[in-house]
Coordinates of C-alpha atoms in Angstrom, one line a residue:
Chain F
R1 CA 6.9 -76.5 22.7
K2 CA 6.6 -72.8 21.7
E3 CA 5.6 -72.3 17.8
V4 CA 8.6 -70.1 17.0
E5 CA 11.8 -70.2 19.3
Q6 CA 15.4 -68.6 18.7
D7 CA 18.2 -68.4 20.9
P8 CA 17.8 -65.1 23.1
G9 CA 21.6 -64.1 23.3
P10 CA 23.0 -61.4 23.6
F11 CA 25.1 -62.3 21.1
N12 CA 28.0 -60.0 21.4
V13 CA 31.1 -60.0 18.3
P14 CA 33.3 -57.9 17.9
E15 CA 33.2 -55.5 14.8
G16 CA 33.9 -58.1 11.2
A17 CA 33.1 -60.9 12.7
T18 CA 30.5 -63.4 11.5
V19 CA 27.3 -64.4 13.7
A20 CA 24.4 -66.8 12.6
F21 CA 21.3 -67.0 14.6
N22 CA 19.2 -69.6 14.7
C23 CA 15.6 -70.2 14.3
T24 CA 13.3 -73.3 15.0
Y25 CA 9.3 -73.5 14.5
S26 CA 6.6 -76.2 15.3
N27 CA 4.2 -76.0 12.5
S28 CA 5.8 -78.2 9.4
A29 CA 3.0 -76.1 7.4
S30 CA 4.1 -73.0 7.5
Q31 CA 4.7 -71.5 4.2
S32 CA 6.5 -68.1 5.0
F33 CA 9.4 -67.0 6.7
F34 CA 11.1 -63.9 7.8
W35 CA 14.0 -62.1 9.5
Y36 CA 12.3 -58.6 11.0
R37 CA 15.1 -56.1 13.1
Q38 CA 14.0 -54.3 16.1
D39 CA 16.4 -51.6 17.4
C40 CA 15.7 -50.4 20.9
R41 CA 12.7 -48.9 21.9
K42 CA 11.5 -49.0 18.2
E43 CA 9.2 -51.0 16.1
P44 CA 10.3 -54.0 14.4
K45 CA 11.4 -53.5 10.3
L46 CA 11.7 -56.7 8.0
L47 CA 14.9 -57.2 6.8
M48 CA 14.6 -60.2 4.4
S49 CA 11.9 -62.8 3.2
V50 CA 13.4 -66.4 3.4
Y51 CA 13.1 -68.3 0.5
S52 CA 13.1 -72.0 0.3
S53 CA 16.5 -71.9 -2.2
G54 CA 18.2 -69.2 0.2
N55 CA 19.0 -66.0 -0.4
E56 CA 21.0 -63.1 0.2
D57 CA 21.2 -59.2 0.5
G58 CA 24.9 -58.0 0.7
R59 CA 26.1 -58.8 4.3
F60 CA 23.1 -61.0 5.0
T61 CA 22.1 -64.5 3.9
A62 CA 18.7 -66.6 4.7
Q63 CA 18.1 -70.6 5.0
L64 CA 15.4 -72.4 5.5
N65 CA 15.7 -76.2 6.3
R66 CA 11.9 -77.2 6.1
A67 CA 12.9 -81.0 7.2
S68 CA 14.8 -80.0 9.9
Q69 CA 11.8 -77.0 10.3
Y70 CA 14.8 -74.8 11.1
I71 CA 16.0 -70.9 9.4
S72 CA 19.6 -68.9 10.0
L73 CA 20.7 -65.7 9.6
L74 CA 24.2 -65.2 8.9
I75 CA 25.5 -61.7 9.3
R76 CA 29.2 -61.3 7.8
D77 CA 31.9 -58.2 8.5
S78 CA 29.3 -57.4 11.0
K79 CA 29.1 -53.2 11.6
L80 CA 28.5 -51.6 14.7
S81 CA 25.3 -50.5 13.0
D82 CA 24.2 -54.3 12.7
S83 CA 23.5 -54.0 16.8
A84 CA 19.9 -55.0 17.0
T85 CA 17.1 -57.6 18.5
Y86 CA 16.8 -59.7 15.2
L87 CA 13.1 -61.8 15.1
C88 CA 12.5 -64.8 13.2
V89 CA 8.7 -64.3 11.7
V90 CA 6.6 -67.6 10.8
N91 CA 3.2 -67.3 9.6
G92 CA 0.8 -68.6 12.1
E93 CA -0.2 -72.3 13.0
T94 CA -4.6 -71.6 13.5
S95 CA -4.8 -69.4 10.6
Y96 CA -3.7 -67.8 7.3
D97 CA -3.7 -64.6 8.5
K98 CA -1.6 -64.8 11.8
V99 CA 2.4 -64.8 11.5
I100 CA 4.1 -66.0 15.1
F101 CA 7.0 -63.7 15.7
G102 CA 10.1 -65.2 17.5
P103 CA 11.1 -64.0 21.1
G104 CA 14.5 -62.4 19.0
T105 CA 17.9 -62.6 19.5
S106 CA 19.7 -59.7 20.9
L107 CA 23.0 -58.5 19.3
S108 CA 25.8 -56.5 20.1
V109 CA 28.7 -55.6 17.8
I110 CA 31.7 -53.9 19.7
P111 CA 34.4 -52.1 18.3
Chain Z
N1 CA 2.5 -41.3 2.5
A2 CA 2.7 -42.1 6.2
G3 CA 3.0 -45.8 6.8
V4 CA 1.3 -46.6 10.3
T5 CA 1.2 -44.2 12.8
Q6 CA -0.3 -44.6 16.2
T7 CA -2.2 -42.1 18.9
P8 CA -0.8 -41.8 21.5
K9 CA 2.8 -42.0 21.4
F10 CA 3.2 -42.1 25.6
R11 CA 0.3 -42.0 28.4
V12 CA -0.1 -42.5 31.8
L13 CA -3.5 -44.1 33.3
K14 CA -4.4 -44.6 36.6
T15 CA -5.6 -48.3 37.9
G16 CA -9.1 -48.7 36.6
Q17 CA -9.1 -45.6 33.8
S18 CA -10.1 -46.1 30.4
M19 CA -8.6 -45.2 27.3
T20 CA -8.2 -46.1 23.3
L21 CA -5.2 -46.0 21.3
L22 CA -5.6 -45.3 17.7
C23 CA -3.7 -47.1 14.9
A24 CA -4.5 -45.8 11.3
Q25 CA -2.7 -46.7 7.8
D26 CA -2.5 -45.2 4.5
M27 CA -1.6 -48.6 2.4
N28 CA -5.0 -50.0 1.4
H29 CA -4.1 -52.7 3.7
E30 CA -6.7 -55.4 4.6
Y31 CA -5.0 -56.9 8.0
M32 CA -4.0 -55.2 10.9
Y33 CA -2.7 -56.1 14.5
W34 CA -2.3 -54.9 17.5
Y35 CA 0.4 -56.6 19.8
R36 CA 2.0 -55.7 23.2
Q37 CA 5.9 -56.2 23.6
D38 CA 6.9 -56.5 27.6
P39 CA 10.8 -56.0 28.7
G40 CA 12.6 -59.4 27.7
M41 CA 9.8 -60.7 25.6
G42 CA 8.6 -60.9 22.0
L43 CA 5.4 -59.5 20.4
R44 CA 2.2 -61.1 21.4
L45 CA -0.4 -60.6 19.5
I46 CA -4.0 -58.9 21.4
H47 CA -6.4 -58.5 18.4
Y48 CA -6.2 -58.5 15.0
S49 CA -8.6 -57.6 11.9
V50 CA -8.6 -59.0 8.6
G51 CA -11.4 -56.3 7.0
E52 CA -13.5 -53.6 7.7
G53 CA -15.9 -54.8 10.3
T54 CA -13.8 -57.5 11.5
T55 CA -12.2 -58.3 14.5
A56 CA -10.7 -61.8 16.5
K57 CA -9.3 -62.8 19.5
G58 CA -4.9 -63.0 19.2
E59 CA -3.0 -64.9 22.0
V60 CA -3.8 -62.1 25.1
P61 CA -6.9 -60.7 24.5
D62 CA -8.1 -60.2 28.4
G63 CA -8.8 -56.9 29.5
Y64 CA -9.0 -55.3 25.5
N65 CA -11.2 -54.3 23.0
V66 CA -11.1 -53.7 19.4
S67 CA -12.9 -51.5 16.5
R68 CA -12.6 -52.0 12.9
L69 CA -15.1 -49.6 11.9
K70 CA -13.1 -48.2 9.0
K71 CA -10.9 -50.2 7.1
Q72 CA -7.7 -46.9 7.5
N73 CA -8.4 -47.3 11.5
F74 CA -8.0 -50.0 14.2
L75 CA -8.8 -49.0 17.4
L76 CA -7.5 -50.9 20.6
G77 CA -9.8 -50.0 24.4
L78 CA -8.8 -50.8 27.7
E79 CA -11.9 -50.7 29.2
S80 CA -10.6 -50.9 33.2
A81 CA -6.5 -50.5 33.0
A82 CA -4.7 -52.8 35.3
P83 CA -0.8 -52.5 36.0
S84 CA -0.3 -55.7 34.1
Q85 CA -1.2 -53.6 31.1
T86 CA 1.6 -51.8 31.4
S87 CA 3.6 -52.1 28.1
V88 CA 4.8 -50.9 24.5
Y89 CA 2.1 -51.7 22.3
F90 CA 2.1 -51.6 18.4
C91 CA 0.2 -51.9 15.7
A92 CA 1.0 -53.6 12.3
S93 CA -0.7 -53.6 8.6
R94 CA -0.2 -56.0 5.8
Q95 CA -2.2 -57.0 2.5
P96 CA -3.2 -60.5 2.9
T97 CA -0.2 -61.6 0.4
P98 CA 2.7 -61.0 1.2
Y99 CA 3.2 -61.7 4.8
E100 CA 5.1 -58.6 5.4
Q101 CA 3.9 -56.5 8.3
Y102 CA 4.2 -52.4 8.4
F103 CA 4.6 -51.9 12.3
G104 CA 3.4 -48.5 13.8
P105 CA 6.1 -46.1 16.1
G106 CA 4.2 -47.6 19.0
T107 CA 2.8 -46.6 22.2
R108 CA 4.1 -46.9 25.6
L109 CA 2.0 -47.4 28.3
T110 CA 2.1 -46.8 31.8
V111 CA -0.5 -47.9 34.3
T112 CA 0.0 -47.0 38.3

């Protein structure tokens, strides 16, 4: 089993739609979780951290379910500018100083 | 404050040639990383460093060497380039906590 798994998509949604991405991780001892965004041919950038109690940043909501080892990202009222690949990131299994990137989920928001 | 910079941005090599990719950060970060990203695949860790003078292997270290002689710089070397090393290389840095990584713009390398 891979350390971090994501549905690769692509997700093609109309503007204004709500879309949810899921991510599972294998190391139950993981403590830190993030969502990064990567635009085509650009570097990844932090979108938001994921806290145990869940957190929201504008149209974006992140949830963590430790029991199921599952992270989610919900995007409401999708914009064309949300089109990107979304990377789930979890701190590494074998070392406190590594983080593991999931393969990413591709989102295309269609006019 | 430039953040993380990478040199060069693009490079074409012939099989067997060598080159060094330079990563520089001005945020005084302790940890630095080199990743490669291939089409349709996620980021794969090549080597990383938790401080000046230290390096460690990541997931795909074969064919690469690294050095961290100065805290702000992390060099990635290819001693004898192979077509399988055609990829986009990203450097990143962070502090021990929080875990947020800051990435450079990437180096697009083609080996023919």
